Tab-separated table of C-alpha atoms and ligand atoms in Angstrom:
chain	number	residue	atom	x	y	z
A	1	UNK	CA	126.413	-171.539	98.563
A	2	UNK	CA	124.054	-169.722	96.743
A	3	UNK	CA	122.101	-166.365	98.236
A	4	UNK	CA	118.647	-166.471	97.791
A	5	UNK	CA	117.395	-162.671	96.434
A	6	UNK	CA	114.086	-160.932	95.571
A	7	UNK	CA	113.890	-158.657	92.519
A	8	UNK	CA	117.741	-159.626	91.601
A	9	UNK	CA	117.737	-156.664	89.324
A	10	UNK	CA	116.219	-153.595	90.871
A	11	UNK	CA	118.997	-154.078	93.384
A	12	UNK	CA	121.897	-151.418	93.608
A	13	UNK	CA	124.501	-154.093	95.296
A	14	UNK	CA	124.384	-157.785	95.466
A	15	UNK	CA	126.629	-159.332	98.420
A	16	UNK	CA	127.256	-163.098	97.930
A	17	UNK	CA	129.447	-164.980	100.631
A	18	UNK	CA	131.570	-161.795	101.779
A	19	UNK	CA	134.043	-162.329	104.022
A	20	UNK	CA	136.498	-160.206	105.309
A	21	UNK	CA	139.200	-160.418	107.364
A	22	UNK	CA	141.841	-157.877	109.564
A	23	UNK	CA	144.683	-159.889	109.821
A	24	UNK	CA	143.440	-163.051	111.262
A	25	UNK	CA	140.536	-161.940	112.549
A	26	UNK	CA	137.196	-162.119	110.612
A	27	UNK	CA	134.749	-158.785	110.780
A	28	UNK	CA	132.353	-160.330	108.083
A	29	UNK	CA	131.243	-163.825	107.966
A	30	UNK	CA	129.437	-165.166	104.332
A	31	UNK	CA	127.527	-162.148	104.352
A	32	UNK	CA	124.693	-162.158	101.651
A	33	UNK	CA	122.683	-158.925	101.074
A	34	UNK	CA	120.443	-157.348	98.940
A	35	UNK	CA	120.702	-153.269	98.595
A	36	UNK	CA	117.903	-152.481	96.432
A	37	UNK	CA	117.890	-148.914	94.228
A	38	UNK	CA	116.593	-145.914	95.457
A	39	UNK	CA	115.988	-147.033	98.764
A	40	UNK	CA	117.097	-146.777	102.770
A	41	UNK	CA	118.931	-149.520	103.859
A	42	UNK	CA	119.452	-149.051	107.665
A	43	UNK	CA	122.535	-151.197	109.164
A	44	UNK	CA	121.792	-152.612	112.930
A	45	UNK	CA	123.783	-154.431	115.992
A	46	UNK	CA	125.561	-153.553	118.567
A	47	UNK	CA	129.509	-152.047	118.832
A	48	UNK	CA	131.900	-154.112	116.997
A	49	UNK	CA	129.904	-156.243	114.768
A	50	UNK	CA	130.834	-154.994	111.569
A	51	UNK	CA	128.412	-152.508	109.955
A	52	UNK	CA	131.387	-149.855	109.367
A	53	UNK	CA	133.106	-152.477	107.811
A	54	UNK	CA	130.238	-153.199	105.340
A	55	UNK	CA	129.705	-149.811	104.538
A	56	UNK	CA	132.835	-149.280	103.675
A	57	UNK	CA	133.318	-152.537	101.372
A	58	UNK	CA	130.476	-150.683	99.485
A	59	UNK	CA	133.471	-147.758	97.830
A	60	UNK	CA	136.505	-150.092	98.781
A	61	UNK	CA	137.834	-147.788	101.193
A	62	UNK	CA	138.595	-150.766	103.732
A	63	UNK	CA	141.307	-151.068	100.553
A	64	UNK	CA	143.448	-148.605	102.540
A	65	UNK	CA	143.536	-150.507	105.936
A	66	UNK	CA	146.659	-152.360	105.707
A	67	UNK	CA	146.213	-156.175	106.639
A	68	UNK	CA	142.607	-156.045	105.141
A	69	UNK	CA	141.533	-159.295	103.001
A	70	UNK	CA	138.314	-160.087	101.305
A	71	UNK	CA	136.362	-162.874	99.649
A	72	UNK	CA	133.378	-163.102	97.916
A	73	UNK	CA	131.161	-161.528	95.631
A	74	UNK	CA	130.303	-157.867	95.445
A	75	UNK	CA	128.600	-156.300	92.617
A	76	UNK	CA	127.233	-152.997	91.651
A	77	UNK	CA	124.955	-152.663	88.865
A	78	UNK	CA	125.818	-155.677	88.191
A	79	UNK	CA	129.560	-154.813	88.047
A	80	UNK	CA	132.039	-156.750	90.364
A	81	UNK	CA	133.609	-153.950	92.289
A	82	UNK	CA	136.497	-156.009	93.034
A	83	UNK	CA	137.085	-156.515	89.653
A	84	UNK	CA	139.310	-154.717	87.694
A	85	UNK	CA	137.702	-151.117	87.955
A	86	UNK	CA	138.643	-147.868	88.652
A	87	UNK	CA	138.793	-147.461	92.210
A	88	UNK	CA	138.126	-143.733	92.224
A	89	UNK	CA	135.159	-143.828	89.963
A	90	UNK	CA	133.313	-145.913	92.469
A	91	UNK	CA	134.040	-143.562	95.029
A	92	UNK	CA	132.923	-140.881	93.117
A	93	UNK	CA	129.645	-142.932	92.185
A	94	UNK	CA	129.653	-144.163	95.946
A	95	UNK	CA	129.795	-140.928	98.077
A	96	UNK	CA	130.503	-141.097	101.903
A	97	UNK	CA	129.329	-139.282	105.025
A	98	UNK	CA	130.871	-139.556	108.465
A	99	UNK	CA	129.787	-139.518	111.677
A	100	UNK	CA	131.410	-136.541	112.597
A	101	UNK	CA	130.957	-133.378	110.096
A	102	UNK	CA	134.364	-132.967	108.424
A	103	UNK	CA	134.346	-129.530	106.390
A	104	UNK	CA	137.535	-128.735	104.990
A	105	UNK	CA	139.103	-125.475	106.381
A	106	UNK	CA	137.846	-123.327	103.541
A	107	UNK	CA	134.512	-121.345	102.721
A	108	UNK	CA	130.836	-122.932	102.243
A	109	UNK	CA	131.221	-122.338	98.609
A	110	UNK	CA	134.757	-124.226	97.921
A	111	UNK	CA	133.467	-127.118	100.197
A	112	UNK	CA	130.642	-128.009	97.945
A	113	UNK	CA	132.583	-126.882	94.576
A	114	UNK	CA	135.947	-128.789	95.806
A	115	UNK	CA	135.638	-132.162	94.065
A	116	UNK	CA	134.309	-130.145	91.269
A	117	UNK	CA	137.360	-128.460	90.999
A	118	UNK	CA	139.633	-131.372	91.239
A	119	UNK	CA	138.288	-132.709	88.538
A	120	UNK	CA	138.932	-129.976	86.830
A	121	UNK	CA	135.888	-127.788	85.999
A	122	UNK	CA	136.341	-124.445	86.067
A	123	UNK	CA	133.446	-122.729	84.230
A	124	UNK	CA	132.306	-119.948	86.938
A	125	UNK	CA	128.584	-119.885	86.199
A	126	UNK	CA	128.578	-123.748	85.611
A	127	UNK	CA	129.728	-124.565	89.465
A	128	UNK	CA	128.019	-121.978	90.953
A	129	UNK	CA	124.805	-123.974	89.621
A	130	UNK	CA	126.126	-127.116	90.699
A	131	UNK	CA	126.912	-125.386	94.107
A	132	UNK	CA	123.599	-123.926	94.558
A	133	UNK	CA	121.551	-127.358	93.689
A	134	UNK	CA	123.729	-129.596	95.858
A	135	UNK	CA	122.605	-127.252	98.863
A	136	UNK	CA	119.347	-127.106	98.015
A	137	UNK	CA	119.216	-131.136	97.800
A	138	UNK	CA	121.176	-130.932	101.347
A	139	UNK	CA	118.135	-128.356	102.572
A	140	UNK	CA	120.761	-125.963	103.634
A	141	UNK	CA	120.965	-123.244	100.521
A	142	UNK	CA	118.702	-120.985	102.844
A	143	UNK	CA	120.669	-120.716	105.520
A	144	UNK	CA	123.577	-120.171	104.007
A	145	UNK	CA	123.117	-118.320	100.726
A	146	UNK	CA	123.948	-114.880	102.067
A	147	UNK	CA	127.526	-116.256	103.237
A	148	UNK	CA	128.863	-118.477	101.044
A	149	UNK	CA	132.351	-117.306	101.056
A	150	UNK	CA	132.735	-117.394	104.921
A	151	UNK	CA	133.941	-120.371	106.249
A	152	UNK	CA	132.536	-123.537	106.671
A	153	UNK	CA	133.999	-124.092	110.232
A	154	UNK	CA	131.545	-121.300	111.498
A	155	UNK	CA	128.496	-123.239	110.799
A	156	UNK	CA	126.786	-125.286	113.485
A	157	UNK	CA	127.376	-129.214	113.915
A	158	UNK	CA	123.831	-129.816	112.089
A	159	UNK	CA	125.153	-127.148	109.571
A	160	UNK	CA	128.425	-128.766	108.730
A	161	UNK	CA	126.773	-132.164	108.562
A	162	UNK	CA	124.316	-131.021	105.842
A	163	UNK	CA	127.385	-129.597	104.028
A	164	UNK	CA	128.730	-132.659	103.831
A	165	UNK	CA	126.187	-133.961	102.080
A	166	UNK	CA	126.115	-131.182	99.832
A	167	UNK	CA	129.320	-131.802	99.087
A	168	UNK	CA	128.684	-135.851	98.289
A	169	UNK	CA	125.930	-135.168	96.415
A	170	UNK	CA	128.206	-132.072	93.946
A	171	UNK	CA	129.447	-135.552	92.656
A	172	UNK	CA	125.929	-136.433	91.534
A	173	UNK	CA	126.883	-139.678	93.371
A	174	UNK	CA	124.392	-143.045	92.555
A	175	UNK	CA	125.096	-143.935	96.384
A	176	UNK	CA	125.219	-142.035	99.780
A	177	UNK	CA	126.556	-143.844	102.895
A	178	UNK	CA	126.547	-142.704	106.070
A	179	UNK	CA	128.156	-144.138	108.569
A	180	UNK	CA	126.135	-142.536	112.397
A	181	UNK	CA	125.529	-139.280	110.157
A	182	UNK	CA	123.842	-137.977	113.067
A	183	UNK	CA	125.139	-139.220	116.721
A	184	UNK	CA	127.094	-135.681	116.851
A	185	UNK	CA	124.193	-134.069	116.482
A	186	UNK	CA	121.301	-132.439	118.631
A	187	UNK	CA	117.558	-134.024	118.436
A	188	UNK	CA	116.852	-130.903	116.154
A	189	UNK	CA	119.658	-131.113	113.541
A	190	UNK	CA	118.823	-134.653	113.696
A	191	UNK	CA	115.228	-134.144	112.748
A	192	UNK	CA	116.117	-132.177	109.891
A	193	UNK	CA	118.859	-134.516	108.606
A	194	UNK	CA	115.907	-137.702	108.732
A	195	UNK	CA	113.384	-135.159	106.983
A	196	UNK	CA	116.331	-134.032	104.063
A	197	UNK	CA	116.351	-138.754	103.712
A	198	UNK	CA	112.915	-138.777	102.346
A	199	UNK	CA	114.021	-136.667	99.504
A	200	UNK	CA	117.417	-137.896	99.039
A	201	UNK	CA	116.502	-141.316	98.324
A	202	UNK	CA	114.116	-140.043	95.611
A	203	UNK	CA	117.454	-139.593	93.602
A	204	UNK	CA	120.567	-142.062	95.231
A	205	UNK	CA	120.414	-145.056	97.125
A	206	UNK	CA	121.738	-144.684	100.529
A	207	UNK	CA	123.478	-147.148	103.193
A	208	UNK	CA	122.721	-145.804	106.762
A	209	UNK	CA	124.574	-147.149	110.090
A	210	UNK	CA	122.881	-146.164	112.917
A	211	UNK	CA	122.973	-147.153	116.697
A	212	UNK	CA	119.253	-145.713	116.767
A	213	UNK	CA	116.387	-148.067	116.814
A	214	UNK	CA	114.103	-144.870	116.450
A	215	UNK	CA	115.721	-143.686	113.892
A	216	UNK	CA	116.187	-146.811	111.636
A	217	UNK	CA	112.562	-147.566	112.093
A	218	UNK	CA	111.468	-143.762	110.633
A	219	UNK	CA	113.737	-143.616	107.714
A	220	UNK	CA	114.607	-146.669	106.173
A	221	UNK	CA	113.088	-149.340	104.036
A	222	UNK	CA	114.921	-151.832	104.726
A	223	UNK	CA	117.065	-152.867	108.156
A	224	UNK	CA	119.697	-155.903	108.180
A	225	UNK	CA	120.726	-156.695	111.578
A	226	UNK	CA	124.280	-157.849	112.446
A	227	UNK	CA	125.444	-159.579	115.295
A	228	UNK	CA	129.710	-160.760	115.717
A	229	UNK	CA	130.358	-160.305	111.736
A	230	UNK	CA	127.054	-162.707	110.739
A	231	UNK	CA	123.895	-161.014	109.370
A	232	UNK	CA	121.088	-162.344	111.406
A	233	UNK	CA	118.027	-161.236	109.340
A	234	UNK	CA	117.323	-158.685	106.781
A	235	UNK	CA	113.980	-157.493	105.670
A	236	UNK	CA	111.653	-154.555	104.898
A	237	UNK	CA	112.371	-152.469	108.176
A	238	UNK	CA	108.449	-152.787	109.776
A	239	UNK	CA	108.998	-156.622	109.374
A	240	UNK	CA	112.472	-156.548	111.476
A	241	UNK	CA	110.735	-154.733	114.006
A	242	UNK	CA	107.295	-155.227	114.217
A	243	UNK	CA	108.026	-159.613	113.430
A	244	UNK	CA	111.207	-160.675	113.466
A	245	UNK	CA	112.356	-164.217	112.774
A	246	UNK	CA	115.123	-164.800	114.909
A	247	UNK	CA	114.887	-164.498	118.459
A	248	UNK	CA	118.514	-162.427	118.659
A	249	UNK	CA	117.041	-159.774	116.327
A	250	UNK	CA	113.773	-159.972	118.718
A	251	UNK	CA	116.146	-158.993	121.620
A	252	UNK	CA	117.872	-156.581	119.853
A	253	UNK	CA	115.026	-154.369	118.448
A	254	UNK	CA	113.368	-154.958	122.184
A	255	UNK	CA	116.669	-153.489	123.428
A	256	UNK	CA	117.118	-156.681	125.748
A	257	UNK	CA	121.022	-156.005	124.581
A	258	UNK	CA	123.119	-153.771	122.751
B	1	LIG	N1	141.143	-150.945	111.027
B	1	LIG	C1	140.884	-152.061	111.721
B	1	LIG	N2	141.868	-152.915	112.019
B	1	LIG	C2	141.622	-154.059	112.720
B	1	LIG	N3	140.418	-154.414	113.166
B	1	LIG	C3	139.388	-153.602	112.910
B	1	LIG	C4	139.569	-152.378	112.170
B	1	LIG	N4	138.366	-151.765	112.062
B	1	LIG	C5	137.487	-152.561	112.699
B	1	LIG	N5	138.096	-153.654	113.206
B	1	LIG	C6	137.451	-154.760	113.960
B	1	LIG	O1	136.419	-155.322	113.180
B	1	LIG	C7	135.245	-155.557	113.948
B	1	LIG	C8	134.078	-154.767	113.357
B	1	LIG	O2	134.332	-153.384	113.516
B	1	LIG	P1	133.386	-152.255	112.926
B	1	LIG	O3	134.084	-150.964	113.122
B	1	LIG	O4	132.997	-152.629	111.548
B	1	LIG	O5	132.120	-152.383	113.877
B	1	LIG	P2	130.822	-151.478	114.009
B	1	LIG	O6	129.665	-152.402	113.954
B	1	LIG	O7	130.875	-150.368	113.029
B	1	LIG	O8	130.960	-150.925	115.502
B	1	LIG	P3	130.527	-149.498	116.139
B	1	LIG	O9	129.037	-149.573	116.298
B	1	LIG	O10	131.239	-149.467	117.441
B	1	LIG	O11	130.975	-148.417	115.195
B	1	LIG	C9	135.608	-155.181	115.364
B	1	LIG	O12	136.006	-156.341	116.047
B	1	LIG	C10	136.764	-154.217	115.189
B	1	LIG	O13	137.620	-154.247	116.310
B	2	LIG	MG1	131.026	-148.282	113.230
């Protein structure tokens, strides 16, 4: 079967027929998606219908669930991902942020700089740049530049959340998912994690689950709707919600069920 695509080559990922399987049972059924560049693409549908399990096809981390098989066709930039590549390279190039903040146990500073580090840079001035920016493009630098070296566990939730984007973005990532980046968080930290979107996507394509109508409909571009491991209907968000074509999506967005 053949997915049918619009502007096949301003897209970030093509999905073609995915399938994937835990053991015997099937998460993802022939899923065929779009994810175009420098764009929001909001994931919908109720518990259990597989959006975590997309996301995370997108940097191969459902590679480390034991049991886990997968068919199909995913590429990125025209790559196939599950091709021969190098596994941590895409998840450099595919950065992740979960739903709950999860600073490491060290100061603001070596958060952001970590991954830096690892890879081995070591030039002082060089990563406090790279530090500095990467806060900055997570709209926290004020707020924290007077205490860098304290630790990262004293900010608040909204706080630690933004550092963790901080600390995606240090790997000047192409892609940002976000798996519920903000269902820990208060209606203000939430506000300011939906404002810090707008800018993001300027630079890196990002992948957004959420279990919030509201929210899908103010930040994204586009929304695909799931439903029992089958995408229902994809489109630019205001279509999805203000005309969908299939009467489960209809009931969805209307919050008939969820
Ligand atoms: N590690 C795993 N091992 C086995 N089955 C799993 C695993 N992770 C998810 N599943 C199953 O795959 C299906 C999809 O789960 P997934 O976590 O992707 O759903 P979701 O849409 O993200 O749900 P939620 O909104 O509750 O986070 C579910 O039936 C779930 O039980
Ligand atoms: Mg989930």
């Amino acid at each position: 079967m053949h997915c049918p695509y619009l502007g096949l080559n301003m897209n970030k990922f093509n999905i073609e027929n995915l399938n994937l399987f835990y053991g015997e049972n099937q998460a993802l059924k022939s899923i065929c998606l779009p994810i175009p560049a420098r764009q929001v693409t909001a994931l919908i549908g109720p518990s259990g219908c597989g959006k975590s399990t997309l996301l995370r096809c997108l940097n191969r981390m459902n590679d480390l669930i034991e049991g886990v098989s997968i068919n199909g066709t995913l590429t990125m930039d025209d790559e196939d991902i599950y091709g021969n590549i190098d596994v941590a390279n895409l998840r450099i190039k595919v950065g992740m942020v979960f739903q709950k903040p999860n600073p490491f146990p060290m100061s603001i500073y070596e958060n952001v700089a970590y991954g830096l580090r690892a890879q081995g840079l070591k030039d002082k001035a060089e990563l406090d740049k790279v530090v500095e920016k990467s806060l900055r493009g997570a709209a926290l630098w004020d707020e924290v530049k007077a205490r860098l070296k304290t630790p990262a566990m004293g900010l608040s939730g909204g706080q630690q959340q933004r550092l963790c984007i901080a600390r995606a973005i240090a790997m000047q990532p192409d892609v940002i998912l976000m798996d519920e980046p903000t269902s820990a968080l208060d209606p203000i930290a939430t506000n300011k994690i939906e404002a810090l979107m707008e800018s993001l996507k300027k630079e890196f394509t990002i992948v957004i689950v959420t279990h919030s109508m509201q929210q899908a409909r103010r930040i994204s571009d586009r929304t695909a709707f799931f439903l029992m491991g089958e995408l229902v209907e994809h489109d630019q968000t205001h279509a999805i919600f203000s005309n969908p074509q299939d009467s489960r999506t209809k009931g969805y967005v209307n919050g008939d069920f969820g």
